[in-house]
PDB file of C-alpha atoms in Angstrom:
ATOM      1  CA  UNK A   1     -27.978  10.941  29.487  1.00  0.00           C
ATOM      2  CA  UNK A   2     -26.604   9.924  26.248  1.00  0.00           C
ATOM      3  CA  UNK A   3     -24.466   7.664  24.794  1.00  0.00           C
ATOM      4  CA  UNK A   4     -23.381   9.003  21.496  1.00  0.00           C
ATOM      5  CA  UNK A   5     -22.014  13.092  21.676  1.00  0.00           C
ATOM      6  CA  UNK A   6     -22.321  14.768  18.275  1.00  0.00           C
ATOM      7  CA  UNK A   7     -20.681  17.771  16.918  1.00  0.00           C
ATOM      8  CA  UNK A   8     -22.886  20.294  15.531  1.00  0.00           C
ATOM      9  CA  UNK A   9     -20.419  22.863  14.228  1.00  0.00           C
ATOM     10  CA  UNK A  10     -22.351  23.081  10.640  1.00  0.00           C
ATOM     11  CA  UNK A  11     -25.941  23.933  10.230  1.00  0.00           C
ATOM     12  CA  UNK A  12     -26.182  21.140   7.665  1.00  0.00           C
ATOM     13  CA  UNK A  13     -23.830  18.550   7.917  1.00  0.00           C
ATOM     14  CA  UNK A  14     -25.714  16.378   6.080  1.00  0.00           C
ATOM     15  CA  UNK A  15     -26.407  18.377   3.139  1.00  0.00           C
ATOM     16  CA  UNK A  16     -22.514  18.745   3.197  1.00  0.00           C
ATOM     17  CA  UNK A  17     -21.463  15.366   3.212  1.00  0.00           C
ATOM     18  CA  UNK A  18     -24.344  14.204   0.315  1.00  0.00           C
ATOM     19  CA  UNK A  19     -22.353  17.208  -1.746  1.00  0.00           C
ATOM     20  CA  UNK A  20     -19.006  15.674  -1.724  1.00  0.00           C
ATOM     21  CA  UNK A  21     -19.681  12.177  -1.632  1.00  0.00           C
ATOM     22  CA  UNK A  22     -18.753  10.832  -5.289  1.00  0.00           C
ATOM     23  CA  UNK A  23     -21.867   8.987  -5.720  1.00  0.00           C
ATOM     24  CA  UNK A  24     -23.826  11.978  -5.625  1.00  0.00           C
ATOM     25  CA  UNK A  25     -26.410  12.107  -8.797  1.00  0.00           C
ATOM     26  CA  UNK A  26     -26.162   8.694  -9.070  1.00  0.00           C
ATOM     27  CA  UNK A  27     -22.258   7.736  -9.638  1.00  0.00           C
ATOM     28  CA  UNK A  28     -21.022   5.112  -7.732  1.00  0.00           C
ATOM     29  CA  UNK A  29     -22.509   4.287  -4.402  1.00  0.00           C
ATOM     30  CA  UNK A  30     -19.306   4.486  -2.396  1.00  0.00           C
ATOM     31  CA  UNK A  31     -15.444   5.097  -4.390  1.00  0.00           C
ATOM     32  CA  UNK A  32     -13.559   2.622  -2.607  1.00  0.00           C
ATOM     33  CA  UNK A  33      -9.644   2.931  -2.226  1.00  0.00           C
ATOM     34  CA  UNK A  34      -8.046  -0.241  -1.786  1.00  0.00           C
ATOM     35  CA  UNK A  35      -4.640   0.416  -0.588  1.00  0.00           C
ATOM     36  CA  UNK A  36      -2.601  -2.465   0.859  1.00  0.00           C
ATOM     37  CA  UNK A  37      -1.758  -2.346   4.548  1.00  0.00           C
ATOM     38  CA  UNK A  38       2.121  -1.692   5.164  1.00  0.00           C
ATOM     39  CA  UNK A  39       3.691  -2.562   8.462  1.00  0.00           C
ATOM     40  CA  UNK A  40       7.575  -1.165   8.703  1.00  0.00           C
ATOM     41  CA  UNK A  41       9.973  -2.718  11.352  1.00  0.00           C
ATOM     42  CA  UNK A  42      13.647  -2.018  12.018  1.00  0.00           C
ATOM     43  CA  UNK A  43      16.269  -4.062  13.792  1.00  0.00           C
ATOM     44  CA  UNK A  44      19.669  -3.889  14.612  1.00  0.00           C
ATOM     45  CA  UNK A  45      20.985  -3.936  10.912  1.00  0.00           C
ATOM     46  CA  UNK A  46      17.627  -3.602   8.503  1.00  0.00           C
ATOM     47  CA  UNK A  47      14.432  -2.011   7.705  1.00  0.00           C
ATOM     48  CA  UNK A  48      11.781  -4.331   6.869  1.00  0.00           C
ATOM     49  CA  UNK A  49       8.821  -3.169   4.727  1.00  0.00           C
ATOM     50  CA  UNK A  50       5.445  -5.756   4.839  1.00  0.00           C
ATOM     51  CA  UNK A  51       3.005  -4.760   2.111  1.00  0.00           C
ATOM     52  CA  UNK A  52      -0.237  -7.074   3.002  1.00  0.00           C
ATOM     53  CA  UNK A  53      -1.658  -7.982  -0.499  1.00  0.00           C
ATOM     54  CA  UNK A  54      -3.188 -11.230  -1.368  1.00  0.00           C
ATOM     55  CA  UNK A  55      -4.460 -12.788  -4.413  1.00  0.00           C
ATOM     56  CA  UNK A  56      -1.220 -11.272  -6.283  1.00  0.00           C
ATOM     57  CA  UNK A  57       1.843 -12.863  -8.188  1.00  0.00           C
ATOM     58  CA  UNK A  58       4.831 -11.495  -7.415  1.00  0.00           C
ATOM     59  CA  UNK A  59       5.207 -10.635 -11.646  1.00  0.00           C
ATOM     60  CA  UNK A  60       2.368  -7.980 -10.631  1.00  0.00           C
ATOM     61  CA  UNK A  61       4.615  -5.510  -8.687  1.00  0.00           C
ATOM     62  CA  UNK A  62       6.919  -2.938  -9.914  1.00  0.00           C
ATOM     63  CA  UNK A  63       9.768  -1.979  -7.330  1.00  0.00           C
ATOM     64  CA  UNK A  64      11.406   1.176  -7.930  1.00  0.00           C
ATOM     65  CA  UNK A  65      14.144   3.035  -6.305  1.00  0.00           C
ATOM     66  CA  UNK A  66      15.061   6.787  -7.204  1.00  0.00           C
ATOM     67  CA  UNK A  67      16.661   9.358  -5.430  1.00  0.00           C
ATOM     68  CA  UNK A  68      16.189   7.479  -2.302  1.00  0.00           C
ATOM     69  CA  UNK A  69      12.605   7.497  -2.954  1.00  0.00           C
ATOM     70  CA  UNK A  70      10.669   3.340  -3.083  1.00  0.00           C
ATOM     71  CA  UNK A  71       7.784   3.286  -5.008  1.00  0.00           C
ATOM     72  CA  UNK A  72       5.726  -0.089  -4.908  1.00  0.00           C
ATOM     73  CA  UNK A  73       3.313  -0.245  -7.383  1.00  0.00           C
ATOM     74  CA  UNK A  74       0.674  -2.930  -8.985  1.00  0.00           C
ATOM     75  CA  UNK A  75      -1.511  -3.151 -11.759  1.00  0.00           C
ATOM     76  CA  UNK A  76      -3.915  -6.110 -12.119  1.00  0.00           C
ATOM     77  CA  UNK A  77      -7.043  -6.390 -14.500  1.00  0.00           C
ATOM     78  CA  UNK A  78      -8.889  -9.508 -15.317  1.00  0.00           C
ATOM     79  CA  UNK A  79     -11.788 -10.305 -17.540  1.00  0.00           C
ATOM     80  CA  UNK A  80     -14.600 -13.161 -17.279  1.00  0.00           C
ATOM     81  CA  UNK A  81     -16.787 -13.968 -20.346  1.00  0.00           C
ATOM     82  CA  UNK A  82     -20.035 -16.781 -20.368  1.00  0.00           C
ATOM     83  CA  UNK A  83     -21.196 -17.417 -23.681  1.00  0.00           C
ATOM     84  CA  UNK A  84     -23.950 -19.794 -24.365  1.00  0.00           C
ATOM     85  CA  UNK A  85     -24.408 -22.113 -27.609  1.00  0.00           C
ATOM     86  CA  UNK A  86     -25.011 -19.309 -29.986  1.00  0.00           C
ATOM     87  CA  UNK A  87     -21.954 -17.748 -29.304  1.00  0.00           C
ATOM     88  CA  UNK A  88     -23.518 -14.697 -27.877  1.00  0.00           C
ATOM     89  CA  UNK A  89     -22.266 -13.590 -24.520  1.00  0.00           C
ATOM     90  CA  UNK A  90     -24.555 -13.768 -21.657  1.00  0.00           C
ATOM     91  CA  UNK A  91     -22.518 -11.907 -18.841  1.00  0.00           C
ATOM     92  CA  UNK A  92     -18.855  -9.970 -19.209  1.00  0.00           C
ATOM     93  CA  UNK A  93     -17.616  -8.986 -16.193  1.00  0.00           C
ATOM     94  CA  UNK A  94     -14.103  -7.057 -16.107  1.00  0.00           C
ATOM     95  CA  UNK A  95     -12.128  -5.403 -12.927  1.00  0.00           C
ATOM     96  CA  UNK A  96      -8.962  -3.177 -12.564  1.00  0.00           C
ATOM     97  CA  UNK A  97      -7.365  -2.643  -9.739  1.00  0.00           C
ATOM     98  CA  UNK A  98      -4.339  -0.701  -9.008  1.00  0.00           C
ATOM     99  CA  UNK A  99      -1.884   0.622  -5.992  1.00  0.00           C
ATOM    100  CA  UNK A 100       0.559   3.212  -5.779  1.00  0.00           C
ATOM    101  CA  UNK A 101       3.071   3.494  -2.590  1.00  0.00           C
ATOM    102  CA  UNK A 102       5.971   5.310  -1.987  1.00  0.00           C
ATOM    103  CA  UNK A 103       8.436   5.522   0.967  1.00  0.00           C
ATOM    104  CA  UNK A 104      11.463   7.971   1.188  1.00  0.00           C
ATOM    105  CA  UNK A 105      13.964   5.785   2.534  1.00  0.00           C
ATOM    106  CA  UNK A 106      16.484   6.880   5.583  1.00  0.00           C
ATOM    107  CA  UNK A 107      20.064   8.118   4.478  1.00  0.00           C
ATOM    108  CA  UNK A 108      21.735   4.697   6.467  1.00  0.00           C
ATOM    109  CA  UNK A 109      19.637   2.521   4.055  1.00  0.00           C
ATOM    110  CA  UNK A 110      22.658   0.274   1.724  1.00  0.00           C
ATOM    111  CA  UNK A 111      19.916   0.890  -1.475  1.00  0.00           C
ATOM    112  CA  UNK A 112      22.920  -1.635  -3.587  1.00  0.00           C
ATOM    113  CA  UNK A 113      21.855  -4.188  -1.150  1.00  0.00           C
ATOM    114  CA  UNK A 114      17.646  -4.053  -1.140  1.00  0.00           C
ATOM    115  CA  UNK A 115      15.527  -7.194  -1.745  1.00  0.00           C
ATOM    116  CA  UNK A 116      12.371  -8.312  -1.751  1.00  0.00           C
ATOM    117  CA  UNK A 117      10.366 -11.668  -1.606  1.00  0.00           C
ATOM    118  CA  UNK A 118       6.592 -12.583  -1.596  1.00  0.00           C
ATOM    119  CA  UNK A 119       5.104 -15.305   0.359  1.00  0.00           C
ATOM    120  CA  UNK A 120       1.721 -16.173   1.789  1.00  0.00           C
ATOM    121  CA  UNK A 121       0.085 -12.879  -0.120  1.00  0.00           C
ATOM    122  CA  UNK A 122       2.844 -10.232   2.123  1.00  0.00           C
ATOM    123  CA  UNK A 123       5.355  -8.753   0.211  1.00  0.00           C
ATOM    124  CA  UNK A 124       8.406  -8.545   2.248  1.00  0.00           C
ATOM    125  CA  UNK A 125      11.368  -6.350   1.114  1.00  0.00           C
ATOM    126  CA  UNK A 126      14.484  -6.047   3.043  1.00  0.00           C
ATOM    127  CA  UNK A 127      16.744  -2.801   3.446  1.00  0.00           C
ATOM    128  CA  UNK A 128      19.791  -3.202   5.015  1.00  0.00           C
ATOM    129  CA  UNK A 129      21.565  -0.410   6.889  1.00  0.00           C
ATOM    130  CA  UNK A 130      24.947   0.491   5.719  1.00  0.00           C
ATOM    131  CA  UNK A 131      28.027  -0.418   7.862  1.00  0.00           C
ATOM    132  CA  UNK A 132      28.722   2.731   9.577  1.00  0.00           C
ATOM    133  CA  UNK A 133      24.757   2.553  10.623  1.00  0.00           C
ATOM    134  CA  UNK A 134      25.199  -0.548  12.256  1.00  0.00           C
ATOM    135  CA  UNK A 135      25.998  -0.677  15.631  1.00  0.00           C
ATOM    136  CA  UNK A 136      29.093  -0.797  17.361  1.00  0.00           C
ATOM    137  CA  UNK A 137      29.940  -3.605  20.210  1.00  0.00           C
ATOM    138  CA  UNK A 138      30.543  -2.616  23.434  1.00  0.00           C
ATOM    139  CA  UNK A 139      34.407  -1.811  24.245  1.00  0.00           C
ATOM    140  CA  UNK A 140      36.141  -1.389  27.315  1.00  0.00           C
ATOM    141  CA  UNK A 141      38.214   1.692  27.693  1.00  0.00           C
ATOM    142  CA  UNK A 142      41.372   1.649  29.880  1.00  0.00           C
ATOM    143  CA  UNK A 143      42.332   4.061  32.299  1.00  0.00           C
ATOM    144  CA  UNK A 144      45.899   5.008  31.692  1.00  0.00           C
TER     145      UNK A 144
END
């Protein structure tokens, strides 16, 4: 009996996957995508948008709305120098990092009205549903 089932469609699976891994002939050991985690959640009268990313300002992301298309971006780079006494430098590290998401955004979404905070590393940004969205109280119809 076994525990684990594998799939053995391909004659070399292995072979396969060392092909179209980006480290093969010695690139980088694993390309790593770091792509913030989004949570969206809708009430009575908004959409809510949570895009998880901490260790950002809130001057690093670009909000952009057009043709009912949001686009959060980021761009962040950051350079660390150690010199000794000579003035030579010893170790330079850099890093770049950078995100790209877009949402089309429902036709009952008020796009005059959108806005967005950051707190606690989550961006938060608010779209509220236009008036005729929203919905209607309960009414009690007469019988004439």
């Amino acid at each position: 009996m076994t525990l684990v089932k594998t799939n053995n469609r391909f004659a070399f699976p292995s072979l396969i996957d060392e092909f179209l891994k980006p480290d093969w002939m010695g690139g980088v050991e694993r390309f790593n995508v770091n792509v913030p985690a989004v949570n969206i959640k809708e009430t009575d009268t908004t959409f809510v948008v949570e895009l998880a990313a901490p260790g950002k300002k809130k001057e690093d992301f670009n909000i952009e709305l057009d043709d009912n298309v949001l686009t959060i971006s980021s761009e962040a780079s950051s350079e660390n120098e150690e010199k000794d006494k000579e003035g030579k430098y010893t170790r330079k590290e850099f890093s770049y990092s950078s995100f790209k998401r877009s949402f089309t955004l429902p036709e009952i979404v008020n796009e005059f009205d959108i806005n967005a905070t950051y707190e606690n590393g989550v961006l938060h940004i608010a779209l509220p549903k236009r008036e005729e969205a929203l919905p209607k109280p309960k009414r009690m119809i007469e019988i004439g």
